[in-house]
Amino acid sequence: VWECAPLDAPDWFDAEAGQWDEQADRYDAGRAADPQYLSQILEGIRRLRAGPTDRVLDAGCGTGLAARRLAGRVGELACVDAS
């Protein structure tokens, strides 16, 4: 049985955040260099057809790879990620 600390436990959050902070640059560089992954991101953005009057939520934004490509193209952009 797997046990998990409550999400409001400061020690758990700090450890999780620290782990992602250490990996973020490597993860982002790897994804940005992966032509198949990047093409899927760009195709998703194209299909979204969001414009300057649209409000977009990027839920699960990770390091912001898609959000950085949407910034400046949409009216409002909000990004959240549990990590």
PDB file of N, CA and C in Angstrom:
ATOM      1  N   VAL A   1       0.849  -1.177   0.000  1.00  0.00           N
ATOM      2  CA  VAL A   1       0.000   0.000   0.000  1.00  0.00           C
ATOM      3  C   VAL A   1       0.887   1.229   0.000  1.00  0.00           C
ATOM      4  N   TRP A   2       0.574   2.153  -0.874  1.00  0.00           N
ATOM      5  CA  TRP A   2       1.347   3.384  -0.984  1.00  0.00           C
ATOM      6  C   TRP A   2       0.696   4.462  -0.141  1.00  0.00           C
ATOM      7  N   GLU A   3       1.473   5.104   0.695  1.00  0.00           N
ATOM      8  CA  GLU A   3       0.953   6.181   1.525  1.00  0.00           C
ATOM      9  C   GLU A   3       1.502   7.504   1.026  1.00  0.00           C
ATOM     10  N   CYS A   4       0.686   8.514   1.126  1.00  0.00           N
ATOM     11  CA  CYS A   4       1.070   9.824   0.620  1.00  0.00           C
ATOM     12  C   CYS A   4       0.800  10.877   1.694  1.00  0.00           C
ATOM     13  N   ALA A   5       1.709  11.833   1.796  1.00  0.00           N
ATOM     14  CA  ALA A   5       1.516  12.942   2.733  1.00  0.00           C
ATOM     15  C   ALA A   5       0.407  13.850   2.207  1.00  0.00           C
ATOM     16  N   PRO A   6      -0.302  14.501   3.083  1.00  0.00           N
ATOM     17  CA  PRO A   6      -1.322  15.454   2.627  1.00  0.00           C
ATOM     18  C   PRO A   6      -0.682  16.541   1.762  1.00  0.00           C
ATOM     19  N   LEU A   7      -1.412  17.017   0.767  1.00  0.00           N
ATOM     20  CA  LEU A   7      -0.871  18.019  -0.140  1.00  0.00           C
ATOM     21  C   LEU A   7      -0.530  19.330   0.548  1.00  0.00           C
ATOM     22  N   ASP A   8      -1.095  19.564   1.711  1.00  0.00           N
ATOM     23  CA  ASP A   8      -0.798  20.811   2.400  1.00  0.00           C
ATOM     24  C   ASP A   8       0.415  20.677   3.330  1.00  0.00           C
ATOM     25  N   ALA A   9       1.070  19.549   3.307  1.00  0.00           N
ATOM     26  CA  ALA A   9       2.248  19.347   4.147  1.00  0.00           C
ATOM     27  C   ALA A   9       3.418  20.144   3.568  1.00  0.00           C
ATOM     28  N   PRO A  10       3.927  21.146   4.297  1.00  0.00           N
ATOM     29  CA  PRO A  10       4.994  21.996   3.757  1.00  0.00           C
ATOM     30  C   PRO A  10       6.244  21.220   3.344  1.00  0.00           C
ATOM     31  N   ASP A  11       6.627  20.223   4.114  1.00  0.00           N
ATOM     32  CA  ASP A  11       7.828  19.463   3.762  1.00  0.00           C
ATOM     33  C   ASP A  11       7.650  18.748   2.429  1.00  0.00           C
ATOM     34  N   TRP A  12       6.484  18.167   2.216  1.00  0.00           N
ATOM     35  CA  TRP A  12       6.229  17.468   0.960  1.00  0.00           C
ATOM     36  C   TRP A  12       6.276  18.446  -0.204  1.00  0.00           C
ATOM     37  N   PHE A  13       5.600  19.568  -0.050  1.00  0.00           N
ATOM     38  CA  PHE A  13       5.557  20.551  -1.130  1.00  0.00           C
ATOM     39  C   PHE A  13       6.952  21.072  -1.443  1.00  0.00           C
ATOM     40  N   ASP A  14       7.710  21.415  -0.423  1.00  0.00           N
ATOM     41  CA  ASP A  14       9.063  21.946  -0.644  1.00  0.00           C
ATOM     42  C   ASP A  14       9.949  20.929  -1.352  1.00  0.00           C
ATOM     43  N   ALA A  15       9.851  19.665  -0.958  1.00  0.00           N
ATOM     44  CA  ALA A  15      10.651  18.624  -1.592  1.00  0.00           C
ATOM     45  C   ALA A  15      10.235  18.444  -3.051  1.00  0.00           C
ATOM     46  N   GLU A  16       8.944  18.425  -3.305  1.00  0.00           N
ATOM     47  CA  GLU A  16       8.444  18.255  -4.668  1.00  0.00           C
ATOM     48  C   GLU A  16       8.833  19.444  -5.539  1.00  0.00           C
ATOM     49  N   ALA A  17       8.643  20.643  -5.027  1.00  0.00           N
ATOM     50  CA  ALA A  17       8.991  21.846  -5.791  1.00  0.00           C
ATOM     51  C   ALA A  17      10.485  21.888  -6.080  1.00  0.00           C
ATOM     52  N   GLY A  18      11.292  21.554  -5.098  1.00  0.00           N
ATOM     53  CA  GLY A  18      12.740  21.550  -5.292  1.00  0.00           C
ATOM     54  C   GLY A  18      13.172  20.560  -6.352  1.00  0.00           C
ATOM     55  N   GLN A  19      12.550  19.397  -6.351  1.00  0.00           N
ATOM     56  CA  GLN A  19      12.881  18.371  -7.339  1.00  0.00           C
ATOM     57  C   GLN A  19      12.557  18.862  -8.749  1.00  0.00           C
ATOM     58  N   TRP A  20      11.408  19.486  -8.933  1.00  0.00           N
ATOM     59  CA  TRP A  20      11.044  19.991 -10.262  1.00  0.00           C
ATOM     60  C   TRP A  20      11.902  21.187 -10.647  1.00  0.00           C
ATOM     61  N   ASP A  21      12.233  22.045  -9.693  1.00  0.00           N
ATOM     62  CA  ASP A  21      13.097  23.184  -9.997  1.00  0.00           C
ATOM     63  C   ASP A  21      14.443  22.713 -10.543  1.00  0.00           C
ATOM     64  N   GLU A  22      14.976  21.640  -9.964  1.00  0.00           N
ATOM     65  CA  GLU A  22      16.265  21.116 -10.412  1.00  0.00           C
ATOM     66  C   GLU A  22      16.190  20.532 -11.820  1.00  0.00           C
ATOM     67  N   GLN A  23      15.063  20.000 -12.200  1.00  0.00           N
ATOM     68  CA  GLN A  23      14.932  19.319 -13.490  1.00  0.00           C
ATOM     69  C   GLN A  23      14.343  20.179 -14.605  1.00  0.00           C
ATOM     70  N   ALA A  24      13.773  21.314 -14.273  1.00  0.00           N
ATOM     71  CA  ALA A  24      12.988  22.085 -15.242  1.00  0.00           C
ATOM     72  C   ALA A  24      13.758  22.438 -16.507  1.00  0.00           C
ATOM     73  N   ASP A  25      14.962  22.951 -16.381  1.00  0.00           N
ATOM     74  CA  ASP A  25      15.711  23.372 -17.563  1.00  0.00           C
ATOM     75  C   ASP A  25      16.034  22.195 -18.480  1.00  0.00           C
ATOM     76  N   ARG A  26      16.477  21.075 -17.896  1.00  0.00           N
ATOM     77  CA  ARG A  26      16.786  19.882 -18.695  1.00  0.00           C
ATOM     78  C   ARG A  26      15.526  19.342 -19.374  1.00  0.00           C
ATOM     79  N   TYR A  27      14.445  19.281 -18.612  1.00  0.00           N
ATOM     80  CA  TYR A  27      13.178  18.776 -19.153  1.00  0.00           C
ATOM     81  C   TYR A  27      12.716  19.644 -20.318  1.00  0.00           C
ATOM     82  N   ASP A  28      12.738  20.947 -20.119  1.00  0.00           N
ATOM     83  CA  ASP A  28      12.284  21.891 -21.137  1.00  0.00           C
ATOM     84  C   ASP A  28      13.148  21.800 -22.389  1.00  0.00           C
ATOM     85  N   ALA A  29      14.454  21.752 -22.221  1.00  0.00           N
ATOM     86  CA  ALA A  29      15.357  21.668 -23.369  1.00  0.00           C
ATOM     87  C   ALA A  29      15.132  20.374 -24.141  1.00  0.00           C
ATOM     88  N   GLY A  30      14.916  19.277 -23.419  1.00  0.00           N
ATOM     89  CA  GLY A  30      14.667  18.000 -24.083  1.00  0.00           C
ATOM     90  C   GLY A  30      13.380  18.001 -24.878  1.00  0.00           C
ATOM     91  N   ARG A  31      12.331  18.561 -24.297  1.00  0.00           N
ATOM     92  CA  ARG A  31      11.039  18.619 -25.002  1.00  0.00           C
ATOM     93  C   ARG A  31      11.119  19.538 -26.209  1.00  0.00           C
ATOM     94  N   ALA A  32      11.765  20.689 -26.051  1.00  0.00           N
ATOM     95  CA  ALA A  32      11.868  21.651 -27.150  1.00  0.00           C
ATOM     96  C   ALA A  32      12.702  21.097 -28.301  1.00  0.00           C
ATOM     97  N   ALA A  33      13.620  20.187 -27.999  1.00  0.00           N
ATOM     98  CA  ALA A  33      14.479  19.598 -29.026  1.00  0.00           C
ATOM     99  C   ALA A  33      13.862  18.352 -29.662  1.00  0.00           C
ATOM    100  N   ASP A  34      12.741  17.907 -29.153  1.00  0.00           N
ATOM    101  CA  ASP A  34      12.081  16.702 -29.670  1.00  0.00           C
ATOM    102  C   ASP A  34      11.113  17.118 -30.773  1.00  0.00           C
ATOM    103  N   PRO A  35      11.448  16.851 -32.040  1.00  0.00           N
ATOM    104  CA  PRO A  35      10.606  17.342 -33.135  1.00  0.00           C
ATOM    105  C   PRO A  35       9.179  16.800 -33.100  1.00  0.00           C
ATOM    106  N   GLN A  36       8.996  15.572 -32.689  1.00  0.00           N
ATOM    107  CA  GLN A  36       7.643  15.006 -32.642  1.00  0.00           C
ATOM    108  C   GLN A  36       6.813  15.699 -31.559  1.00  0.00           C
ATOM    109  N   TYR A  37       7.387  15.885 -30.375  1.00  0.00           N
ATOM    110  CA  TYR A  37       6.671  16.549 -29.288  1.00  0.00           C
ATOM    111  C   TYR A  37       6.342  17.990 -29.675  1.00  0.00           C
ATOM    112  N   LEU A  38       7.331  18.696 -30.194  1.00  0.00           N
ATOM    113  CA  LEU A  38       7.124  20.091 -30.562  1.00  0.00           C
ATOM    114  C   LEU A  38       6.081  20.222 -31.664  1.00  0.00           C
ATOM    115  N   SER A  39       6.082  19.310 -32.623  1.00  0.00           N
ATOM    116  CA  SER A  39       5.080  19.386 -33.692  1.00  0.00           C
ATOM    117  C   SER A  39       3.677  19.168 -33.140  1.00  0.00           C
ATOM    118  N   GLN A  40       3.539  18.325 -32.126  1.00  0.00           N
ATOM    119  CA  GLN A  40       2.227  18.124 -31.507  1.00  0.00           C
ATOM    120  C   GLN A  40       1.771  19.385 -30.767  1.00  0.00           C
ATOM    121  N   ILE A  41       2.692  20.042 -30.092  1.00  0.00           N
ATOM    122  CA  ILE A  41       2.371  21.307 -29.405  1.00  0.00           C
ATOM    123  C   ILE A  41       1.906  22.335 -30.434  1.00  0.00           C
ATOM    124  N   LEU A  42       2.669  22.500 -31.498  1.00  0.00           N
ATOM    125  CA  LEU A  42       2.331  23.499 -32.512  1.00  0.00           C
ATOM    126  C   LEU A  42       1.010  23.173 -33.209  1.00  0.00           C
ATOM    127  N   GLU A  43       0.746  21.897 -33.444  1.00  0.00           N
ATOM    128  CA  GLU A  43      -0.532  21.502 -34.062  1.00  0.00           C
ATOM    129  C   GLU A  43      -1.695  21.792 -33.115  1.00  0.00           C
ATOM    130  N   GLY A  44      -1.506  21.539 -31.833  1.00  0.00           N
ATOM    131  CA  GLY A  44      -2.550  21.851 -30.852  1.00  0.00           C
ATOM    132  C   GLY A  44      -2.856  23.337 -30.812  1.00  0.00           C
ATOM    133  N   ILE A  45      -1.826  24.145 -30.872  1.00  0.00           N
ATOM    134  CA  ILE A  45      -2.016  25.600 -30.874  1.00  0.00           C
ATOM    135  C   ILE A  45      -2.735  26.031 -32.154  1.00  0.00           C
ATOM    136  N   ARG A  46      -2.347  25.461 -33.277  1.00  0.00           N
ATOM    137  CA  ARG A  46      -3.000  25.803 -34.551  1.00  0.00           C
ATOM    138  C   ARG A  46      -4.491  25.457 -34.504  1.00  0.00           C
ATOM    139  N   ARG A  47      -4.807  24.273 -33.985  1.00  0.00           N
ATOM    140  CA  ARG A  47      -6.210  23.841 -33.905  1.00  0.00           C
ATOM    141  C   ARG A  47      -7.017  24.669 -32.917  1.00  0.00           C
ATOM    142  N   LEU A  48      -6.357  25.201 -31.930  1.00  0.00           N
ATOM    143  CA  LEU A  48      -7.039  26.038 -30.941  1.00  0.00           C
ATOM    144  C   LEU A  48      -7.608  27.301 -31.596  1.00  0.00           C
ATOM    145  N   ARG A  49      -6.901  27.820 -32.571  1.00  0.00           N
ATOM    146  CA  ARG A  49      -7.313  29.013 -33.306  1.00  0.00           C
ATOM    147  C   ARG A  49      -7.653  30.179 -32.381  1.00  0.00           C
ATOM    148  N   ALA A  50      -6.883  30.332 -31.342  1.00  0.00           N
ATOM    149  CA  ALA A  50      -7.097  31.430 -30.393  1.00  0.00           C
ATOM    150  C   ALA A  50      -6.500  32.713 -30.951  1.00  0.00           C
ATOM    151  N   GLY A  51      -7.205  33.797 -30.689  1.00  0.00           N
ATOM    152  CA  GLY A  51      -6.758  35.093 -31.194  1.00  0.00           C
ATOM    153  C   GLY A  51      -6.669  36.136 -30.094  1.00  0.00           C
ATOM    154  N   PRO A  52      -6.461  37.379 -30.491  1.00  0.00           N
ATOM    155  CA  PRO A  52      -6.215  38.467 -29.541  1.00  0.00           C
ATOM    156  C   PRO A  52      -7.372  38.772 -28.584  1.00  0.00           C
ATOM    157  N   THR A  53      -8.566  38.306 -28.867  1.00  0.00           N
ATOM    158  CA  THR A  53      -9.693  38.566 -27.967  1.00  0.00           C
ATOM    159  C   THR A  53     -10.021  37.353 -27.094  1.00  0.00           C
ATOM    160  N   ASP A  54      -9.266  36.277 -27.229  1.00  0.00           N
ATOM    161  CA  ASP A  54      -9.554  35.039 -26.500  1.00  0.00           C
ATOM    162  C   ASP A  54      -8.811  34.962 -25.174  1.00  0.00           C
ATOM    163  N   ARG A  55      -9.436  34.260 -24.245  1.00  0.00           N
ATOM    164  CA  ARG A  55      -8.830  33.950 -22.947  1.00  0.00           C
ATOM    165  C   ARG A  55      -8.505  32.458 -22.946  1.00  0.00           C
ATOM    166  N   VAL A  56      -7.262  32.115 -22.621  1.00  0.00           N
ATOM    167  CA  VAL A  56      -6.807  30.730 -22.694  1.00  0.00           C
ATOM    168  C   VAL A  56      -6.265  30.300 -21.340  1.00  0.00           C
ATOM    169  N   LEU A  57      -6.647  29.089 -20.932  1.00  0.00           N
ATOM    170  CA  LEU A  57      -6.093  28.467 -19.731  1.00  0.00           C
ATOM    171  C   LEU A  57      -5.235  27.295 -20.170  1.00  0.00           C
ATOM    172  N   ASP A  58      -3.967  27.320 -19.800  1.00  0.00           N
ATOM    173  CA  ASP A  58      -3.069  26.192 -20.053  1.00  0.00           C
ATOM    174  C   ASP A  58      -2.957  25.433 -18.737  1.00  0.00           C
ATOM    175  N   ALA A  59      -3.818  24.434 -18.565  1.00  0.00           N
ATOM    176  CA  ALA A  59      -3.823  23.622 -17.345  1.00  0.00           C
ATOM    177  C   ALA A  59      -2.841  22.475 -17.528  1.00  0.00           C
ATOM    178  N   GLY A  60      -1.883  22.396 -16.637  1.00  0.00           N
ATOM    179  CA  GLY A  60      -0.825  21.398 -16.779  1.00  0.00           C
ATOM    180  C   GLY A  60       0.289  21.939 -17.649  1.00  0.00           C
ATOM    181  N   CYS A  61       0.608  23.214 -17.475  1.00  0.00           N
ATOM    182  CA  CYS A  61       1.535  23.904 -18.377  1.00  0.00           C
ATOM    183  C   CYS A  61       2.986  23.451 -18.259  1.00  0.00           C
ATOM    184  N   GLY A  62       3.324  22.755 -17.182  1.00  0.00           N
ATOM    185  CA  GLY A  62       4.714  22.309 -17.039  1.00  0.00           C
ATOM    186  C   GLY A  62       5.669  23.487 -17.055  1.00  0.00           C
ATOM    187  N   THR A  63       6.646  23.450 -17.951  1.00  0.00           N
ATOM    188  CA  THR A  63       7.633  24.529 -18.038  1.00  0.00           C
ATOM    189  C   THR A  63       7.178  25.662 -18.945  1.00  0.00           C
ATOM    190  N   GLY A  64       5.978  25.563 -19.483  1.00  0.00           N
ATOM    191  CA  GLY A  64       5.423  26.651 -20.288  1.00  0.00           C
ATOM    192  C   GLY A  64       5.773  26.597 -21.764  1.00  0.00           C
ATOM    193  N   LEU A  65       6.140  25.434 -22.264  1.00  0.00           N
ATOM    194  CA  LEU A  65       6.527  25.309 -23.668  1.00  0.00           C
ATOM    195  C   LEU A  65       5.414  25.786 -24.601  1.00  0.00           C
ATOM    196  N   ALA A  66       4.195  25.360 -24.375  1.00  0.00           N
ATOM    197  CA  ALA A  66       3.076  25.805 -25.217  1.00  0.00           C
ATOM    198  C   ALA A  66       2.697  27.245 -24.894  1.00  0.00           C
ATOM    199  N   ALA A  67       2.702  27.586 -23.621  1.00  0.00           N
ATOM    200  CA  ALA A  67       2.295  28.934 -23.214  1.00  0.00           C
ATOM    201  C   ALA A  67       3.196  30.006 -23.817  1.00  0.00           C
ATOM    202  N   ARG A  68       4.482  29.732 -23.893  1.00  0.00           N
ATOM    203  CA  ARG A  68       5.399  30.717 -24.482  1.00  0.00           C
ATOM    204  C   ARG A  68       5.069  30.963 -25.948  1.00  0.00           C
ATOM    205  N   ARG A  69       4.539  29.963 -26.617  1.00  0.00           N
ATOM    206  CA  ARG A  69       4.169  30.136 -28.020  1.00  0.00           C
ATOM    207  C   ARG A  69       2.810  30.827 -28.176  1.00  0.00           C
ATOM    208  N   LEU A  70       1.995  30.764 -27.134  1.00  0.00           N
ATOM    209  CA  LEU A  70       0.697  31.443 -27.155  1.00  0.00           C
ATOM    210  C   LEU A  70       0.790  32.903 -26.705  1.00  0.00           C
ATOM    211  N   ALA A  71       1.760  33.194 -25.871  1.00  0.00           N
ATOM    212  CA  ALA A  71       1.898  34.551 -25.316  1.00  0.00           C
ATOM    213  C   ALA A  71       2.009  35.568 -26.446  1.00  0.00           C
ATOM    214  N   GLY A  72       1.266  36.643 -26.307  1.00  0.00           N
ATOM    215  CA  GLY A  72       1.271  37.685 -27.322  1.00  0.00           C
ATOM    216  C   GLY A  72       0.285  37.438 -28.454  1.00  0.00           C
ATOM    217  N   ARG A  73      -0.233  36.221 -28.560  1.00  0.00           N
ATOM    218  CA  ARG A  73      -1.205  35.897 -29.616  1.00  0.00           C
ATOM    219  C   ARG A  73      -2.635  35.924 -29.093  1.00  0.00           C
ATOM    220  N   VAL A  74      -2.805  35.840 -27.775  1.00  0.00           N
ATOM    221  CA  VAL A  74      -4.134  35.780 -27.174  1.00  0.00           C
ATOM    222  C   VAL A  74      -4.319  36.964 -26.233  1.00  0.00           C
ATOM    223  N   GLY A  75      -5.599  37.245 -25.952  1.00  0.00           N
ATOM    224  CA  GLY A  75      -5.899  38.376 -25.079  1.00  0.00           C
ATOM    225  C   GLY A  75      -5.426  38.162 -23.649  1.00  0.00           C
ATOM    226  N   GLU A  76      -5.727  37.001 -23.102  1.00  0.00           N
ATOM    227  CA  GLU A  76      -5.313  36.656 -21.742  1.00  0.00           C
ATOM    228  C   GLU A  76      -4.849  35.208 -21.722  1.00  0.00           C
ATOM    229  N   LEU A  77      -3.825  34.955 -20.933  1.00  0.00           N
ATOM    230  CA  LEU A  77      -3.282  33.605 -20.826  1.00  0.00           C
ATOM    231  C   LEU A  77      -2.990  33.320 -19.367  1.00  0.00           C
ATOM    232  N   ALA A  78      -3.623  32.271 -18.834  1.00  0.00           N
ATOM    233  CA  ALA A  78      -3.372  31.841 -17.465  1.00  0.00           C
ATOM    234  C   ALA A  78      -2.806  30.429 -17.518  1.00  0.00           C
ATOM    235  N   CYS A  79      -1.786  30.177 -16.703  1.00  0.00           N
ATOM    236  CA  CYS A  79      -1.114  28.882 -16.711  1.00  0.00           C
ATOM    237  C   CYS A  79      -1.046  28.342 -15.289  1.00  0.00           C
ATOM    238  N   VAL A  80      -1.356  27.061 -15.129  1.00  0.00           N
ATOM    239  CA  VAL A  80      -1.262  26.388 -13.835  1.00  0.00           C
ATOM    240  C   VAL A  80      -0.673  25.010 -14.026  1.00  0.00           C
ATOM    241  N   ASP A  81       0.036  24.558 -13.019  1.00  0.00           N
ATOM    242  CA  ASP A  81       0.596  23.216 -13.035  1.00  0.00           C
ATOM    243  C   ASP A  81       0.753  22.746 -11.606  1.00  0.00           C
ATOM    244  N   ALA A  82       0.368  21.528 -11.347  1.00  0.00           N
ATOM    245  CA  ALA A  82       0.432  20.992  -9.984  1.00  0.00           C
ATOM    246  C   ALA A  82       1.863  20.772  -9.529  1.00  0.00           C
ATOM    247  N   SER A  83       2.789  20.619 -10.447  1.00  0.00           N
ATOM    248  CA  SER A  83       4.164  20.404 -10.036  1.00  0.00           C
ATOM    249  C   SER A  83       4.799  21.719  -9.666  1.00  0.00           C
TER     250      SER A  83
END
